[in-house]
Tab-separated table of C-alpha atoms in Angstrom:
chain	number	residue	atom	x	y	z
A	1	MET	CA	121.692	38.263	246.158
A	2	LYS	CA	118.856	36.320	244.680
A	3	PHE	CA	117.345	37.526	241.426
A	4	PHE	CA	114.683	40.222	241.304
A	5	ASP	CA	112.196	37.697	239.888
A	6	ASP	CA	112.471	35.627	243.090
A	7	ILE	CA	111.776	38.499	245.501
A	8	ALA	CA	108.233	38.845	246.855
A	9	ILE	CA	106.507	41.892	248.324
A	10	GLY	CA	106.291	41.449	252.101
A	11	GLU	CA	109.373	39.247	252.203
A	12	ARG	CA	111.509	39.938	255.271
A	13	PHE	CA	115.244	39.450	255.755
A	14	GLU	CA	116.819	39.291	259.204
A	15	LEU	CA	120.210	40.929	258.665
A	16	GLY	CA	121.728	40.216	262.059
A	17	ARG	CA	122.377	42.028	265.281
A	18	HIS	CA	125.057	44.314	266.653
A	19	THR	CA	125.945	45.357	270.205
A	20	PHE	CA	127.228	48.931	270.570
A	21	SER	CA	130.255	49.231	272.890
A	22	ALA	CA	131.368	52.474	274.534
A	23	ASP	CA	134.691	52.261	272.658
A	24	ALA	CA	133.022	51.893	269.258
A	25	ILE	CA	130.521	54.701	270.001
A	26	LYS	CA	133.373	57.049	270.967
A	27	ALA	CA	135.602	56.051	268.031
A	28	PHE	CA	132.833	56.808	265.523
A	29	ALA	CA	132.008	60.068	267.295
A	30	ARG	CA	135.639	61.240	267.345
A	31	SER	CA	135.768	60.948	263.559
A	32	PHE	CA	132.275	61.970	262.517
A	33	ASP	CA	130.059	63.336	265.288
A	34	PRO	CA	132.089	64.785	268.181
A	35	GLN	CA	129.153	65.940	270.285
A	36	THR	CA	129.765	65.464	274.010
A	37	PHE	CA	126.902	62.982	274.536
A	38	HIS	CA	128.593	60.612	272.045
A	39	LEU	CA	132.082	61.026	273.579
A	40	ASP	CA	131.940	61.337	277.332
A	41	GLU	CA	129.876	59.425	279.884
A	42	ALA	CA	129.666	62.267	282.420
A	43	ALA	CA	128.655	64.901	279.856
A	44	ALA	CA	126.125	62.487	278.357
A	45	ALA	CA	124.573	61.899	281.799
A	46	ARG	CA	123.894	65.650	282.015
A	47	SER	CA	122.458	65.845	278.463
A	48	HIS	CA	118.861	65.250	277.313
A	49	PHE	CA	119.927	61.674	276.416
A	50	GLY	CA	120.887	60.861	280.034
A	51	ALA	CA	123.710	58.464	279.094
A	52	LEU	CA	126.350	57.849	276.431
A	53	CYS	CA	124.663	56.967	273.136
A	54	ALA	CA	125.670	56.320	269.534
A	55	SER	CA	125.611	58.893	266.756
A	56	GLY	CA	122.604	58.312	264.524
A	57	TRP	CA	125.018	58.017	261.608
A	58	HIS	CA	126.779	55.207	263.464
A	59	THR	CA	123.483	53.325	263.907
A	60	ALA	CA	122.791	53.783	260.191
A	61	SER	CA	126.317	52.766	259.111
A	62	VAL	CA	126.060	49.517	261.094
A	63	TRP	CA	122.935	48.698	259.051
A	64	MET	CA	125.093	48.975	255.911
A	65	ARG	CA	127.703	46.650	257.402
A	66	LEU	CA	125.145	44.005	258.329
A	67	MET	CA	123.492	44.306	254.904
A	68	VAL	CA	126.846	43.661	253.157
A	69	ASP	CA	127.573	40.697	255.468
A	70	TYR	CA	124.063	39.305	254.900
A	71	GLN	CA	124.421	39.475	251.127
A	72	ARG	CA	127.784	37.692	251.297
A	73	ARG	CA	126.278	34.849	253.317
A	74	GLU	CA	123.365	34.662	250.857
A	75	ASP	CA	125.697	34.620	247.853
A	76	ALA	CA	127.870	31.905	249.443
A	77	ALA	CA	124.756	29.796	250.130
A	78	LEU	CA	123.527	30.217	246.540
A	79	ARG	CA	126.955	29.236	245.171
A	80	ALA	CA	127.112	26.235	247.517
A	81	ARG	CA	123.835	25.047	245.956
A	82	GLY	CA	125.242	25.646	242.454
A	83	GLU	CA	122.773	28.482	241.828
A	84	PRO	CA	123.588	31.737	240.012
A	85	VAL	CA	124.031	34.920	242.016
A	86	ALA	CA	122.351	38.200	241.024
A	87	THR	CA	124.117	41.549	241.008
A	88	LEU	CA	122.862	44.336	243.248
A	89	GLY	CA	123.178	47.762	241.622
A	90	PRO	CA	124.323	50.962	243.304
A	91	SER	CA	121.818	52.619	245.628
A	92	PRO	CA	120.502	55.985	244.466
A	93	GLY	CA	119.751	56.925	248.085
A	94	PHE	CA	116.933	56.596	250.579
A	95	ARG	CA	114.128	58.456	252.255
A	96	GLU	CA	112.303	58.923	255.533
A	97	LEU	CA	115.180	58.092	257.839
A	98	LYS	CA	113.961	58.292	261.430
A	99	TRP	CA	115.989	57.985	264.598
A	100	LEU	CA	113.259	56.824	266.950
A	101	LYS	CA	115.150	56.136	270.188
A	102	PRO	CA	118.746	56.636	271.331
A	103	VAL	CA	121.117	53.646	271.097
A	104	TYR	CA	122.917	53.385	274.449
A	105	VAL	CA	126.112	51.549	275.433
A	106	GLY	CA	125.444	47.812	275.541
A	107	ASP	CA	122.265	47.987	273.454
A	108	THR	CA	121.926	45.163	270.941
A	109	ILE	CA	120.168	46.243	267.772
A	110	SER	CA	118.542	43.678	265.475
A	111	TYR	CA	118.358	44.895	261.892
A	112	ALA	CA	115.812	43.683	259.361
A	113	THR	CA	114.650	44.582	255.882
A	114	GLU	CA	111.169	44.158	254.436
A	115	VAL	CA	110.228	44.394	250.763
A	116	LEU	CA	107.563	47.098	250.306
A	117	GLU	CA	107.328	47.273	246.534
A	118	THR	CA	108.882	45.772	243.417
A	119	ARG	CA	108.737	47.016	239.848
A	120	THR	CA	110.675	46.513	236.670
A	121	SER	CA	112.684	49.317	235.140
A	122	ASN	CA	111.300	50.623	231.833
A	123	SER	CA	114.568	52.183	230.746
A	124	ARG	CA	116.769	49.287	231.884
A	125	PRO	CA	114.786	46.054	231.498
A	126	GLU	CA	117.652	43.912	232.831
A	127	TRP	CA	117.080	45.433	236.285
A	128	GLY	CA	114.254	45.346	238.769
A	129	ILE	CA	113.689	48.067	241.338
A	130	MET	CA	113.008	47.021	244.908
A	131	THR	CA	111.754	49.415	247.597
A	132	ILE	CA	112.644	48.171	251.078
A	133	ARG	CA	112.024	49.342	254.627
A	134	ASN	CA	115.036	48.892	256.899
A	135	THR	CA	114.596	48.835	260.649
A	136	GLY	CA	116.645	48.407	263.793
A	137	VAL	CA	115.032	47.277	267.045
A	138	ASN	CA	116.730	47.175	270.452
A	139	GLN	CA	116.746	44.305	272.972
A	140	LYS	CA	113.525	45.692	274.544
A	141	GLY	CA	111.721	45.500	271.217
A	142	GLU	CA	111.791	49.279	270.716
A	143	PRO	CA	112.437	50.515	267.164
A	144	VAL	CA	115.499	52.803	267.120
A	145	ILE	CA	115.935	53.467	263.386
A	146	SER	CA	113.794	53.153	260.273
A	147	PHE	CA	114.372	54.181	256.682
A	148	VAL	CA	113.159	53.328	253.205
A	149	SER	CA	115.612	52.650	250.418
A	150	VAL	CA	115.514	51.726	246.778
A	151	ALA	CA	117.840	49.190	245.212
A	152	PHE	CA	118.408	47.904	241.701
A	153	VAL	CA	118.507	44.094	241.509
A	154	GLU	CA	119.444	42.055	238.447
A	155	ARG	CA	116.646	40.140	236.667
A	156	ARG	CA	116.988	36.612	235.373
A	157	LYS	CA	117.966	36.409	231.732
A	158	GLY	CA	114.675	35.960	229.863
A	159	GLY	CA	112.684	37.064	232.934
A	160	GLY	CA	110.287	35.007	235.037
A	161	PRO	CA	110.982	32.901	238.118
A	162	ALA	CA	113.356	29.949	238.022
Q	1	MET	CA	123.892	78.183	267.067
Q	2	LYS	CA	121.979	81.413	266.641
Q	3	PHE	CA	118.402	81.575	267.843
Q	4	PHE	CA	115.513	80.359	265.727
Q	5	ASP	CA	114.135	83.916	265.577
Q	6	ASP	CA	117.291	85.056	263.753
Q	7	ILE	CA	117.200	82.398	261.034
Q	8	ALA	CA	115.736	83.386	257.650
Q	9	ILE	CA	114.313	81.181	254.913
Q	10	GLY	CA	116.820	81.005	252.063
Q	11	GLU	CA	119.771	81.595	254.390
Q	12	ARG	CA	122.799	79.531	253.401
Q	13	PHE	CA	125.638	78.252	255.575
Q	14	GLU	CA	128.944	77.117	254.091
Q	15	LEU	CA	129.985	74.307	256.419
Q	16	GLY	CA	133.460	73.695	255.026
Q	17	ARG	CA	135.196	71.241	252.761
Q	18	HIS	CA	136.768	67.818	253.115
Q	19	THR	CA	139.189	65.893	250.895
Q	20	PHE	CA	138.669	62.109	250.843
Q	21	SER	CA	141.941	60.143	251.057
Q	22	ALA	CA	142.308	56.499	250.002
Q	23	ASP	CA	143.248	55.579	253.587
Q	24	ALA	CA	140.145	57.216	255.078
Q	25	ILE	CA	137.865	55.685	252.415
Q	26	LYS	CA	139.256	52.198	253.142
Q	27	ALA	CA	139.158	52.642	256.937
Q	28	PHE	CA	135.466	53.593	256.861
Q	29	ALA	CA	134.701	50.749	254.436
Q	30	ARG	CA	136.484	48.138	256.565
Q	31	SER	CA	134.222	49.003	259.494
Q	32	PHE	CA	130.929	49.788	257.800
Q	33	ASP	CA	130.765	49.062	254.075
Q	34	PRO	CA	133.302	46.397	253.023
Q	35	GLN	CA	132.353	46.266	249.356
Q	36	THR	CA	135.367	45.781	247.091
Q	37	PHE	CA	134.988	49.125	245.259
Q	38	HIS	CA	135.440	50.914	248.613
Q	39	LEU	CA	138.431	48.783	249.681
Q	40	ASP	CA	140.662	47.909	246.779
Q	41	GLU	CA	141.867	50.065	243.875
Q	42	ALA	CA	142.165	47.193	241.371
Q	43	ALA	CA	138.729	45.746	242.153
Q	44	ALA	CA	137.215	49.251	242.022
Q	45	ALA	CA	138.755	49.829	238.580
Q	46	ARG	CA	136.863	46.758	237.322
Q	47	SER	CA	133.562	47.827	238.962
Q	48	HIS	CA	130.842	50.104	237.556
Q	49	PHE	CA	132.457	52.969	239.549
Q	50	GLY	CA	135.742	52.647	237.643
Q	51	ALA	CA	137.938	53.714	240.596
Q	52	LEU	CA	138.101	53.583	244.386
Q	53	CYS	CA	135.286	55.664	245.878
Q	54	ALA	CA	133.835	56.417	249.301
Q	55	SER	CA	130.883	54.655	250.863
Q	56	GLY	CA	127.803	56.860	250.642
Q	57	TRP	CA	127.535	56.587	254.431
Q	58	HIS	CA	131.043	57.978	254.696
Q	59	THR	CA	130.099	60.996	252.544
Q	60	ALA	CA	127.043	61.534	254.753
Q	61	SER	CA	128.969	61.101	258.033
Q	62	VAL	CA	131.499	63.737	256.956
Q	63	TRP	CA	128.587	66.174	256.572
Q	64	MET	CA	127.763	65.544	260.247
Q	65	ARG	CA	131.358	66.214	261.258
Q	66	LEU	CA	131.513	69.490	259.360
Q	67	MET	CA	128.119	70.540	260.754
Q	68	VAL	CA	129.348	69.971	264.338
Q	69	ASP	CA	132.594	71.884	263.630
Q	70	TYR	CA	130.630	74.716	261.985
Q	71	GLN	CA	128.319	75.072	264.984
Q	72	ARG	CA	131.285	75.176	267.357
Q	73	ARG	CA	132.896	77.995	265.379
Q	74	GLU	CA	129.559	79.838	265.314
Q	75	ASP	CA	129.060	79.397	269.058
Q	76	ALA	CA	132.611	80.586	269.773
Q	77	ALA	CA	132.038	83.678	267.607
Q	78	LEU	CA	128.746	84.462	269.382
Q	79	ARG	CA	130.406	84.082	272.798
Q	80	ALA	CA	133.325	86.271	271.693
Q	81	ARG	CA	130.785	89.016	270.905
Q	82	GLY	CA	129.117	88.470	274.288
Q	83	GLU	CA	125.946	87.150	272.659
Q	84	PRO	CA	123.874	84.233	273.966
Q	85	VAL	CA	124.077	80.872	272.216
Q	86	ALA	CA	120.957	78.882	271.296
Q	87	THR	CA	120.615	75.149	271.876
Q	88	LEU	CA	120.084	72.837	268.932
Q	89	GLY	CA	117.734	69.945	269.736
Q	90	PRO	CA	118.176	66.332	268.675
Q	91	SER	CA	117.426	65.544	265.047
Q	92	PRO	CA	114.405	63.321	264.455
Q	93	GLY	CA	115.896	62.190	261.131
Q	94	PHE	CA	115.911	63.285	257.516
Q	95	ARG	CA	114.454	62.533	254.133
Q	96	GLU	CA	115.262	62.336	250.439
Q	97	LEU	CA	118.921	61.421	250.755
Q	98	LYS	CA	120.417	61.157	247.287
Q	99	TRP	CA	123.881	60.000	246.330
Q	100	LEU	CA	124.220	61.800	243.013
Q	101	LYS	CA	127.809	61.027	241.975
Q	102	PRO	CA	130.580	58.830	243.401
Q	103	VAL	CA	133.185	60.490	245.636
Q	104	TYR	CA	136.597	59.350	244.388
Q	105	VAL	CA	140.010	59.420	246.080
Q	106	GLY	CA	141.290	62.992	246.214
Q	107	ASP	CA	137.881	64.588	245.642
Q	108	THR	CA	137.255	67.674	247.758
Q	109	ILE	CA	133.613	68.026	248.759
Q	110	SER	CA	132.216	71.407	249.826
Q	111	TYR	CA	129.236	71.018	252.143
Q	112	ALA	CA	126.525	73.646	252.556
Q	113	THR	CA	123.137	73.955	254.211
Q	114	GLU	CA	120.210	76.092	253.074
Q	115	VAL	CA	117.118	76.931	255.129
Q	116	LEU	CA	114.005	75.758	253.258
Q	117	GLU	CA	111.317	76.370	255.836
Q	118	THR	CA	110.886	77.583	259.405
Q	119	ARG	CA	107.934	77.168	261.719
Q	120	THR	CA	107.264	77.340	265.406
Q	121	SER	CA	106.300	74.266	267.366
Q	122	ASN	CA	102.720	74.301	268.659
Q	123	SER	CA	103.350	71.706	271.332
Q	124	ARG	CA	106.724	73.108	272.435
Q	125	PRO	CA	106.636	76.902	271.972
Q	126	GLU	CA	110.217	77.299	273.253
Q	127	TRP	CA	111.470	75.593	270.076
Q	128	GLY	CA	111.372	76.458	266.405
Q	129	ILE	CA	111.528	73.835	263.677
Q	130	MET	CA	113.889	74.433	260.789
Q	131	THR	CA	113.837	72.371	257.587
Q	132	ILE	CA	117.198	72.485	255.817
Q	133	ARG	CA	118.643	71.091	252.590
Q	134	ASN	CA	122.180	69.790	252.962
Q	135	THR	CA	124.383	69.385	249.920
Q	136	GLY	CA	127.899	68.319	249.021
Q	137	VAL	CA	129.499	69.458	245.752
Q	138	ASN	CA	132.827	68.218	244.372
Q	139	GLN	CA	135.717	70.313	243.032
Q	140	LYS	CA	134.170	70.206	239.516
Q	141	GLY	CA	130.942	71.733	240.827
Q	142	GLU	CA	129.033	68.453	240.585
Q	143	PRO	CA	126.569	67.692	243.413
Q	144	VAL	CA	127.454	64.353	245.049
Q	145	ILE	CA	125.008	64.231	247.967
Q	146	SER	CA	121.775	65.972	248.930
Q	147	PHE	CA	119.340	65.440	251.771
Q	148	VAL	CA	116.687	67.314	253.692
Q	149	SER	CA	116.682	67.350	257.471
Q	150	VAL	CA	114.632	68.857	260.244
Q	151	ALA	CA	116.140	70.368	263.364
Q	152	PHE	CA	114.750	71.884	266.531
Q	153	VAL	CA	116.335	75.248	267.398
Q	154	GLU	CA	115.801	77.177	270.615
Q	155	ARG	CA	113.719	80.393	270.438
Q	156	ARG	CA	114.626	83.580	272.229
Q	157	LYS	CA	112.955	83.970	275.600
Q	158	GLY	CA	109.863	86.099	274.924
Q	159	GLY	CA	110.150	85.440	271.166
Q	160	GLY	CA	110.887	87.931	268.394
Q	161	PRO	CA	114.253	88.955	266.938
Q	162	ALA	CA	116.980	90.555	269.058
């Protein structure tokens, strides 16, 4: 993670993409969302979704995975350039999560994050607070998920950009 | 699911409880949130969490599982009494998700749902819209997760309570 001081409002991060297989959709559903339209092709065809599709919690959890992988690549790149790496604090939660379209078998979702707002913490001046909008868009360009989250990001010692 | 017309504001549903094992925490984290404090006891002990704890997405996904199981039990009970069962529509999403405390290995989380608001749909009069607050509380009585969701619930044909 880069430091809070180096993050600009409007900045956009492409986190990566993920293709949802029938096996992965069913495995998630068996554990966490065993509704028939996430488990069985024939039942899903008869449902309002029309075909097997991923649990919304699966679509959201894949965002988390790609975010972790993205940060690791970023941290490795910073270290390779001999630059310090900032700590990302725990997330207090998020808001306005919308499942906009179903995610069907074979859909490839591209996840991205955009910085909406940044502010420093009054109570903890070593941290900045970043509000981000996270989105997933399918291969047709249709948004399938959107949510807004808040994250604590470490500030440079002494503050100010590098 | 009972019909929208039979749901009262303030009504509370106890969905059930779930104990988080180290194996389940690590399995979820390997797929969706491979941060060290969700994967490795020693690394977690050195982190700000102090011990191995579940991904927030895991805590949320377990809510979904218990909600599905709860609805199945409800539907079976309605059918056993010879009563009709209402359809629950797809969820458009939720808001204000807060992870309030970590969920550690061995913690037992009790999930509940409370009806905050009900209103009929103007555009789709066969459906009611129910706003619910979903919470998870650990064995010490501490809230660990809270979020607000909206669900479409079928109305009785002709409207009005049974």
